[in-house]
Coordinates of C-alpha atoms in Angstrom, one line a residue:
S1 CA 47.4 -122.1 -11.6
A2 CA 46.2 -120.7 -8.2
A3 CA 43.2 -123.0 -8.1
V4 CA 45.3 -126.1 -8.6
W5 CA 47.8 -125.0 -6.0
H6 CA 45.0 -124.2 -3.6
H7 CA 43.5 -127.7 -4.2
S8 CA 46.8 -129.7 -3.9
S9 CA 48.6 -127.8 -1.2
I10 CA 46.3 -126.6 1.5
H11 CA 43.8 -129.4 1.7
K12 CA 46.2 -132.3 1.8
Y13 CA 49.0 -133.2 4.3
R14 CA 52.4 -132.5 2.8
S15 CA 55.5 -133.9 4.5
P16 CA 57.3 -130.9 5.9
L17 CA 60.5 -132.8 5.1
V18 CA 59.8 -132.0 1.5
S19 CA 57.6 -128.9 1.5
R20 CA 59.6 -127.0 4.1
Y21 CA 63.1 -128.3 4.4
A22 CA 64.8 -130.7 2.1
S23 CA 67.1 -129.9 -0.8
K24 CA 65.7 -130.2 -4.4
E25 CA 68.2 -132.9 -5.2
M26 CA 67.3 -135.1 -2.3
A27 CA 63.5 -134.5 -2.8
Y28 CA 64.0 -135.5 -6.5
N29 CA 66.0 -138.6 -5.5
F30 CA 62.9 -140.1 -3.9
S31 CA 60.4 -138.7 -6.4
D32 CA 58.0 -140.8 -8.5
R33 CA 59.7 -139.5 -11.6
K34 CA 63.1 -140.7 -10.6
K35 CA 61.7 -144.0 -9.3
F36 CA 59.7 -144.9 -12.4
T37 CA 62.2 -143.7 -15.0
T38 CA 64.7 -145.9 -13.2
W39 CA 62.3 -148.8 -13.5
R40 CA 62.2 -148.2 -17.3
K41 CA 66.0 -148.0 -17.4
L42 CA 66.2 -151.4 -15.6
W43 CA 63.8 -152.9 -18.2
I44 CA 66.0 -151.6 -20.9
Y45 CA 69.2 -153.0 -19.3
L46 CA 67.5 -156.4 -19.0
A47 CA 66.3 -156.4 -22.6
K48 CA 69.8 -155.3 -23.8
A49 CA 71.6 -158.0 -21.8
E50 CA 69.0 -160.7 -22.8
K51 CA 69.5 -159.7 -26.5
A52 CA 73.3 -159.8 -26.2
L53 CA 73.1 -163.3 -24.7
G54 CA 71.0 -164.6 -27.6
L55 CA 67.4 -164.3 -26.6
L56 CA 64.8 -163.2 -29.1
V57 CA 65.0 -159.5 -28.4
T58 CA 65.4 -157.2 -31.5
D59 CA 67.3 -153.9 -31.9
A60 CA 64.0 -152.3 -32.9
Q61 CA 62.4 -153.3 -29.5
V62 CA 65.4 -151.9 -27.5
T63 CA 65.4 -148.7 -29.6
E64 CA 61.6 -148.3 -29.0
M65 CA 62.0 -148.7 -25.2
E66 CA 64.9 -146.3 -25.1
S67 CA 62.9 -143.6 -27.0
H68 CA 60.1 -143.8 -24.4
A69 CA 62.3 -144.1 -21.2
E70 CA 61.3 -140.7 -19.9
D71 CA 57.8 -140.0 -21.2
I72 CA 55.7 -141.8 -18.5
D73 CA 51.9 -141.3 -18.6
F74 CA 51.4 -141.1 -14.9
A75 CA 47.6 -140.8 -15.2
M76 CA 47.4 -144.1 -17.2
A77 CA 49.7 -145.8 -14.7
A78 CA 47.4 -144.7 -11.8
E79 CA 44.4 -146.0 -13.7
E80 CA 46.1 -149.3 -14.4
E81 CA 47.1 -149.7 -10.8
S82 CA 43.6 -149.0 -9.5
K83 CA 42.4 -151.9 -11.7
L84 CA 45.3 -154.3 -11.2
R85 CA 46.2 -153.5 -7.6
H86 CA 49.9 -154.0 -8.6
D87 CA 52.2 -151.0 -9.1
V88 CA 54.8 -152.9 -11.2
M89 CA 52.3 -154.5 -13.5
A90 CA 50.6 -151.1 -13.9
H91 CA 53.9 -149.6 -15.1
V92 CA 54.7 -152.6 -17.3
H93 CA 51.3 -152.1 -19.1
T94 CA 51.9 -148.3 -19.3
F95 CA 55.3 -148.8 -20.8
A96 CA 54.0 -151.5 -23.2
H97 CA 51.2 -149.2 -24.3
C98 CA 53.8 -146.7 -25.7
C99 CA 56.1 -149.5 -26.9
P100 CA 53.8 -151.9 -28.8
T101 CA 56.7 -153.6 -30.6
A102 CA 58.7 -154.2 -27.4
A103 CA 55.5 -155.2 -25.4
P104 CA 56.1 -158.9 -25.6
I105 CA 59.6 -158.8 -24.0
I106 CA 59.3 -156.0 -21.4
H107 CA 60.1 -157.5 -17.9
L108 CA 60.9 -160.9 -19.5
G109 CA 61.8 -163.5 -16.8
A110 CA 61.8 -160.8 -14.1
T111 CA 59.9 -160.5 -10.8
S112 CA 58.6 -157.2 -9.4
C113 CA 61.5 -156.9 -7.1
Y114 CA 63.8 -156.8 -10.1
V115 CA 62.7 -153.2 -10.6
G116 CA 61.6 -152.4 -7.1
D117 CA 64.6 -153.5 -5.1
N118 CA 67.2 -152.6 -7.7
T119 CA 65.8 -149.1 -7.9
D120 CA 65.8 -148.8 -4.1
L121 CA 69.5 -149.7 -4.1
I122 CA 70.2 -147.1 -6.7
L123 CA 68.3 -144.5 -4.6
L124 CA 70.3 -145.4 -1.5
R125 CA 73.6 -145.1 -3.4
D126 CA 72.6 -141.8 -4.9
G127 CA 71.3 -140.6 -1.5
F128 CA 74.7 -141.2 0.0
D129 CA 76.3 -139.4 -2.9
I130 CA 74.2 -136.3 -2.1
L131 CA 74.9 -136.5 1.7
L132 CA 78.7 -137.1 1.6
P133 CA 79.7 -133.7 0.1
K134 CA 77.3 -132.0 2.5
L135 CA 79.0 -133.7 5.4
A136 CA 82.4 -132.8 4.0
R137 CA 81.3 -129.1 3.9
V138 CA 80.3 -129.2 7.6
I139 CA 83.6 -130.8 8.5
D140 CA 85.5 -128.2 6.4
R141 CA 83.7 -125.3 8.1
L142 CA 84.2 -126.7 11.6
S143 CA 87.9 -127.4 10.8
N144 CA 88.4 -123.7 9.9
F145 CA 86.7 -122.8 13.2
A146 CA 88.8 -125.2 15.2
E147 CA 92.0 -123.8 13.6
K148 CA 91.0 -120.2 14.2
Y149 CA 90.3 -120.8 17.9
A150 CA 92.9 -123.5 18.5
D151 CA 94.5 -121.6 21.4
L152 CA 91.7 -119.5 22.8
P153 CA 91.4 -120.8 26.4
T154 CA 87.8 -121.6 27.6
L155 CA 86.3 -123.3 30.6
G156 CA 86.0 -127.0 30.1
F157 CA 82.9 -128.6 31.6
T158 CA 82.4 -132.1 33.0
H159 CA 78.9 -132.8 34.3
Y160 CA 78.2 -129.3 33.0
Q161 CA 80.2 -128.0 36.0
P162 CA 83.4 -125.9 35.3
A163 CA 86.4 -128.2 35.0
Q164 CA 90.0 -127.7 33.7
L165 CA 90.5 -125.3 30.9
T166 CA 90.4 -126.4 27.3
T167 CA 90.3 -124.3 24.1
V168 CA 87.4 -123.3 21.9
G169 CA 89.2 -125.0 19.0
K170 CA 89.9 -128.2 20.9
R171 CA 86.3 -128.5 21.9
A172 CA 85.3 -128.2 18.2
C173 CA 87.7 -131.1 17.5
L174 CA 85.5 -133.3 19.8
W175 CA 82.6 -132.5 17.4
L176 CA 84.8 -133.0 14.4
Q177 CA 86.0 -136.4 15.5
D178 CA 82.4 -137.7 15.7
L179 CA 81.6 -136.2 12.3
A180 CA 84.8 -137.8 10.9
M181 CA 83.5 -141.2 12.2
D182 CA 80.2 -140.5 10.5
M183 CA 82.0 -139.7 7.2
R184 CA 83.8 -143.0 7.3
N185 CA 80.6 -144.8 8.2
L186 CA 78.6 -143.2 5.3
Q187 CA 81.4 -143.9 2.9
R188 CA 81.6 -147.5 4.0
A189 CA 77.8 -148.0 3.8
R190 CA 77.8 -146.5 0.3
E191 CA 80.7 -148.7 -0.9
D192 CA 79.2 -151.9 0.7
L193 CA 75.9 -151.5 -1.3
R194 CA 75.6 -154.1 -3.9
F195 CA 72.9 -154.7 -6.6
R196 CA 70.1 -157.2 -6.3
G197 CA 70.7 -158.0 -9.9
V198 CA 68.7 -160.6 -11.8
K199 CA 67.5 -163.3 -9.4
G200 CA 63.9 -164.2 -10.2
T201 CA 61.0 -164.7 -7.8
T202 CA 62.6 -166.6 -4.9
G203 CA 66.1 -165.7 -5.7
T204 CA 66.9 -169.0 -7.5
Q205 CA 67.1 -167.5 -11.1
A206 CA 64.9 -170.4 -12.2
S207 CA 63.0 -168.3 -14.8
F208 CA 66.2 -167.2 -16.4
L209 CA 67.7 -170.7 -16.4
Q210 CA 64.6 -171.7 -18.4
L211 CA 64.9 -168.8 -20.8
F212 CA 68.5 -169.8 -21.5
Q213 CA 67.6 -173.5 -21.7
G214 CA 69.7 -174.6 -18.8
D215 CA 72.8 -172.5 -19.6
H216 CA 74.1 -171.5 -16.1
D217 CA 76.9 -169.4 -17.5
K218 CA 74.5 -167.2 -19.5
V219 CA 72.4 -166.7 -16.4
E220 CA 75.5 -165.5 -14.5
D221 CA 76.5 -163.3 -17.4
L222 CA 73.0 -161.7 -17.4
D223 CA 73.3 -160.9 -13.7
R224 CA 76.7 -159.4 -14.1
M225 CA 75.9 -157.4 -17.2
V226 CA 72.8 -155.8 -15.7
T227 CA 74.7 -155.0 -12.5
E228 CA 77.4 -153.3 -14.5
M229 CA 75.0 -151.3 -16.6
A230 CA 73.4 -150.0 -13.4
G231 CA 76.8 -148.8 -12.2
F232 CA 77.5 -151.4 -9.4
K233 CA 80.7 -153.4 -9.0
K234 CA 79.0 -156.3 -7.4
A235 CA 75.6 -158.0 -6.9
Y236 CA 74.5 -160.0 -3.9
M237 CA 75.2 -163.6 -4.7
V238 CA 72.2 -164.9 -2.8
T239 CA 68.8 -163.2 -2.3
G240 CA 65.3 -164.3 -1.5
Q241 CA 62.7 -162.5 -3.5
T242 CA 64.3 -159.3 -2.1
Y243 CA 67.8 -158.2 -1.2
S244 CA 68.3 -158.8 2.5
R245 CA 66.6 -156.1 4.6
K246 CA 69.7 -156.0 6.8
V247 CA 71.1 -153.7 4.0
D248 CA 68.5 -151.1 5.0
I249 CA 69.6 -151.5 8.7
D250 CA 73.2 -150.9 7.6
S251 CA 72.4 -147.8 5.7
L252 CA 69.9 -146.2 8.1
S253 CA 71.9 -147.0 11.2
H254 CA 74.8 -144.9 10.0
L255 CA 72.4 -142.0 9.3
A256 CA 70.9 -142.4 12.8
S257 CA 74.4 -142.5 14.3
M258 CA 75.1 -139.2 12.5
G259 CA 71.8 -137.9 13.9
A260 CA 73.2 -138.6 17.4
T261 CA 76.4 -136.7 16.6
I262 CA 74.6 -133.7 15.3
H263 CA 72.2 -133.7 18.3
K264 CA 75.2 -133.6 20.6
I265 CA 77.0 -130.8 18.7
C266 CA 73.9 -128.6 18.5
T267 CA 73.1 -129.2 22.2
D268 CA 76.6 -128.1 23.0
I269 CA 76.1 -124.9 21.0
R270 CA 72.8 -124.3 22.8
L271 CA 74.4 -124.7 26.2
L272 CA 77.2 -122.3 25.2
A273 CA 74.6 -119.8 23.8
N274 CA 73.0 -119.7 27.2
L275 CA 76.4 -118.8 28.7
K276 CA 76.7 -116.1 25.9
E277 CA 80.0 -117.6 24.9
I278 CA 79.0 -118.7 21.4
E279 CA 76.0 -118.0 19.2
E280 CA 74.7 -119.4 15.9
P281 CA 74.4 -116.9 13.1
F282 CA 71.5 -114.5 13.5
E283 CA 70.0 -112.5 10.6
K284 CA 69.6 -108.7 10.9
E285 CA 65.8 -109.0 10.4
Q286 CA 65.4 -112.2 12.4
I287 CA 63.0 -112.2 15.4
G288 CA 64.0 -114.4 18.3
S289 CA 60.7 -114.2 20.2
S290 CA 57.2 -112.8 19.5
A291 CA 57.1 -111.5 23.0
M292 CA 60.7 -110.9 24.2
A293 CA 62.3 -108.5 21.8
Y294 CA 65.8 -109.0 23.1
K295 CA 65.8 -112.8 22.5
R296 CA 68.4 -114.5 20.3
N297 CA 67.2 -118.1 20.3
P298 CA 69.4 -120.9 18.9
M299 CA 66.6 -121.9 16.7
R300 CA 68.7 -123.6 13.9
C301 CA 70.4 -125.8 16.5
E302 CA 67.0 -126.6 18.0
R303 CA 65.7 -127.5 14.5
C304 CA 68.7 -129.9 14.1
C305 CA 68.0 -131.5 17.5
S306 CA 64.3 -131.8 16.7
L307 CA 64.9 -133.5 13.3
A308 CA 67.8 -135.6 14.7
R309 CA 65.5 -137.2 17.1
H310 CA 63.3 -138.3 14.2
L311 CA 66.3 -139.6 12.3
I312 CA 67.4 -141.6 15.4
A313 CA 63.8 -142.9 15.9
L314 CA 63.5 -144.1 12.3
L315 CA 66.2 -146.7 12.9
A316 CA 63.6 -148.9 14.7
D317 CA 61.8 -149.4 11.4
P318 CA 64.5 -151.3 9.4
L319 CA 65.4 -153.3 12.5
Q320 CA 61.9 -154.6 12.9
T321 CA 61.3 -154.9 9.2
A322 CA 64.4 -157.2 8.8
S323 CA 63.2 -159.3 11.7
V324 CA 59.8 -160.1 10.1
Q325 CA 61.0 -161.2 6.6
W326 CA 59.8 -164.8 6.9
L327 CA 61.6 -167.3 4.7
E328 CA 62.0 -165.8 1.2
R329 CA 60.1 -162.6 2.1
T330 CA 56.9 -161.1 3.3
L331 CA 55.2 -157.8 2.3
D332 CA 55.7 -156.5 5.8
D333 CA 58.5 -154.4 4.4
S334 CA 56.8 -152.6 1.5
A335 CA 54.7 -149.9 3.1
N336 CA 57.2 -149.3 5.9
R337 CA 60.1 -148.8 3.5
R338 CA 58.2 -146.3 1.4
I339 CA 58.3 -144.1 4.5
S340 CA 61.4 -145.0 6.5
L341 CA 64.0 -145.0 3.6
P342 CA 63.2 -141.7 2.0
E343 CA 62.5 -140.0 5.4
S344 CA 65.9 -141.0 6.8
F345 CA 67.7 -139.5 3.8
L346 CA 65.6 -136.4 3.6
T347 CA 66.0 -135.8 7.4
A348 CA 69.8 -136.3 7.2
D349 CA 69.9 -134.0 4.2
I350 CA 68.1 -131.1 6.0
I351 CA 70.1 -131.5 9.2
L352 CA 73.4 -131.3 7.3
S353 CA 72.4 -128.3 5.3
T354 CA 71.2 -126.5 8.5
L355 CA 74.4 -127.4 10.3
Q356 CA 76.5 -126.1 7.4
N357 CA 74.7 -122.8 7.7
I358 CA 75.3 -122.8 11.5
T359 CA 79.0 -123.6 11.2
E360 CA 79.6 -121.0 8.5
G361 CA 78.6 -118.3 10.9
L362 CA 79.3 -119.3 14.5
V363 CA 80.0 -116.2 16.6
V364 CA 82.4 -116.4 19.5
Y365 CA 82.5 -113.8 22.4
P366 CA 86.1 -114.0 23.8
K367 CA 85.4 -111.3 26.4
V368 CA 82.5 -113.3 27.9
I369 CA 84.7 -116.5 27.8
E370 CA 87.5 -114.6 29.6
R371 CA 85.1 -113.4 32.3
H372 CA 83.9 -116.9 33.0
I373 CA 87.6 -118.1 33.2
R374 CA 88.4 -115.3 35.6
H375 CA 85.5 -116.3 37.8
E376 CA 86.6 -119.9 38.1
L377 CA 90.4 -119.9 37.5
P378 CA 91.4 -118.9 41.0
F379 CA 89.9 -122.2 42.3
M380 CA 91.6 -124.2 39.5
A381 CA 94.9 -122.4 40.2
T382 CA 95.2 -123.5 43.8
E383 CA 97.4 -126.5 42.9
N384 CA 99.8 -124.2 41.0
I385 CA 99.9 -121.7 43.9
I386 CA 100.8 -124.6 46.3
M387 CA 103.6 -125.8 44.0
A388 CA 104.9 -122.2 43.6
M389 CA 104.9 -121.8 47.4
V390 CA 106.8 -125.1 47.9
K391 CA 109.4 -124.0 45.3
A392 CA 109.8 -120.8 47.3
G393 CA 110.6 -122.9 50.4
G394 CA 107.1 -123.3 52.0
N395 CA 105.5 -126.5 53.4
R396 CA 103.0 -128.3 51.2
Q397 CA 100.6 -129.2 54.0
D398 CA 100.6 -125.8 55.6
C399 CA 100.0 -124.1 52.2
H400 CA 97.2 -126.6 51.4
E401 CA 95.4 -125.7 54.6
K402 CA 95.7 -122.0 54.0
I403 CA 94.4 -122.3 50.5
R404 CA 91.5 -124.6 51.6
V405 CA 90.3 -122.0 54.2
L406 CA 90.6 -119.1 51.8
S407 CA 88.9 -121.0 49.0
Q408 CA 85.9 -121.8 51.3
Q409 CA 85.6 -118.2 52.3
A410 CA 85.7 -117.1 48.6
A411 CA 83.2 -119.8 47.6
N412 CA 80.9 -118.6 50.4
V413 CA 81.0 -115.1 48.9
V414 CA 80.1 -116.5 45.5
K415 CA 77.3 -118.8 46.6
Q416 CA 75.8 -117.2 49.7
E417 CA 76.3 -113.5 48.9
G418 CA 76.2 -113.7 45.0
G419 CA 79.5 -111.8 44.9
D420 CA 82.5 -112.3 42.6
N421 CA 85.2 -114.9 43.4
D422 CA 87.7 -112.9 45.6
L423 CA 90.1 -115.8 46.3
L424 CA 93.0 -113.9 44.6
A425 CA 92.4 -110.8 46.7
R426 CA 92.5 -113.0 49.8
V427 CA 95.7 -114.6 48.7
Q428 CA 97.3 -111.2 48.0
A429 CA 96.2 -109.9 51.4
D430 CA 97.7 -112.9 53.3
P431 CA 101.4 -112.2 54.3
Y432 CA 102.0 -116.0 54.1
F433 CA 101.9 -115.8 50.3
A434 CA 104.3 -112.9 50.1
P435 CA 107.1 -115.0 48.5
I436 CA 105.0 -115.7 45.3
L437 CA 103.0 -112.5 44.9
G438 CA 105.4 -111.3 42.1
H439 CA 104.6 -114.5 40.1
L440 CA 100.8 -114.5 40.5
D441 CA 100.1 -113.1 37.0
N442 CA 102.1 -115.9 35.5
I443 CA 100.6 -118.6 37.7
L444 CA 97.2 -117.4 36.6
D445 CA 97.8 -117.0 32.9
P446 CA 95.0 -119.1 31.3
K447 CA 97.4 -120.2 28.5
T448 CA 99.3 -122.2 31.1
F449 CA 96.2 -124.3 31.9
I450 CA 95.3 -125.6 28.4
G451 CA 97.9 -128.3 28.2
R452 CA 98.5 -129.5 24.7
A453 CA 95.1 -128.4 23.3
P454 CA 96.6 -126.2 20.5
Q455 CA 99.0 -128.9 19.5
Q456 CA 96.3 -131.6 19.5
V457 CA 94.1 -129.4 17.3
A458 CA 96.9 -128.9 14.7
R459 CA 97.9 -132.5 14.5
F460 CA 94.3 -133.8 14.4
L461 CA 93.3 -131.4 11.6
S462 CA 96.3 -132.2 9.5
E463 CA 96.5 -136.0 10.0
E464 CA 92.9 -137.0 10.3
V465 CA 90.5 -134.3 9.1
R466 CA 92.0 -132.7 6.0
P467 CA 92.8 -136.0 4.3
L468 CA 89.1 -137.0 4.7
L469 CA 88.0 -134.0 2.7
E470 CA 90.3 -134.6 -0.3
P471 CA 87.8 -136.5 -2.4
Y472 CA 85.3 -133.6 -2.0
K473 CA 87.6 -130.7 -2.9
A474 CA 85.6 -129.7 -5.9
E475 CA 82.3 -129.5 -4.0
I476 CA 83.4 -128.0 -0.8
D477 CA 83.1 -124.3 -1.5
V478 CA 79.3 -124.3 -2.0
K479 CA 77.6 -121.9 0.5
F480 CA 74.3 -122.7 2.0
E481 CA 71.5 -120.1 2.4
L482 CA 68.8 -121.1 4.9
E483 CA 65.5 -120.1 3.4
L484 CA 63.4 -120.9 6.5

């Protein structure tokens, strides 16, 4: 109702990551419902495995737990937690309340981290599974863009000063190469994740060894069975009370690295938007500026840069958290990880969705690009002019001096007088260059200045980029509509 919405939404801080930006699936991945239903699933896996290995757990108890896996009384859990000051025990009691028959065996032999840490590992894995297809879609859109503009010459820039020509498609391949590295990093981080499994309070499995009366094989079987039920191939062989917090560094560092990639790409697009060579998509009704009606600001790229900085900054959290896990663990990690893990994935999710929207509608202005080339190309063509003159029987040193003088005069017109580059007119007016005037158009064809850029694009896309997209074929055609 409106009153409830009024109370809950306007008077409390809500993370813009969720209220404004993130996808439903990533917001759900880090929701209380997903977290606590996963805890219940883990208690069910534990009971099933303990029963299979001969402990006094009955079919009736397992069935009862399974029938209440989803119906969590969150109000009761909150009340229990306010009394007990312990979130796991609050949920054990809440689960036990609706499973009176199973109550004696829920959480048998386990420590809080059995549900807490194993759930976090499931959320990290599922988080990567949400991000990877999104990254694949961005790579797919940019690949199409690179292919389309593989041989459109454009000014290259070093130091953001005009340099040798490249092509619009070749430049997009610089972006693609970084994204391809991110794709491999995220895949590797996802595949490297293991389960914490069933390890007890300090990681020694002592409580389970006691339950199984000293049978080491059964303790190992229990660990393996629960790990498999949760969908993991492997568990960490050694843990303290928690899985090593270096795992969080590994996961979040690859997300931060992707943040750096995307910041670079979006900054490039912003620089090119200033030159009016490329623009991000702009809706018919969209307003660029409240004051300046003509403005078309690259606001989506700016949003990506803004959020990418947060994603990069978040990496400091797991690095410091891992460094203060004294001996078998401290609780320094808990509050921090509640923020840094979900925020990293939510932020990465938003950035990828926004970048997909940008790359689906990038606008190129070939005439502007051509004008910029015309402005700079005469200076870049001087070496070619000298070589053509030598071929026609001229002396390299004499020609070099002629060109140097004319170039300086032309540069003076551009810089001091604000005029156009008139080097070509000066070359054409100088009788010295008569032998090559018939070839000037060929000498100045931008296509002769782009080297192997088109060939590089074709080979890079076919050998490195397209194969990377194979596993995501089914999910690649989803369009992304930006709501805000």
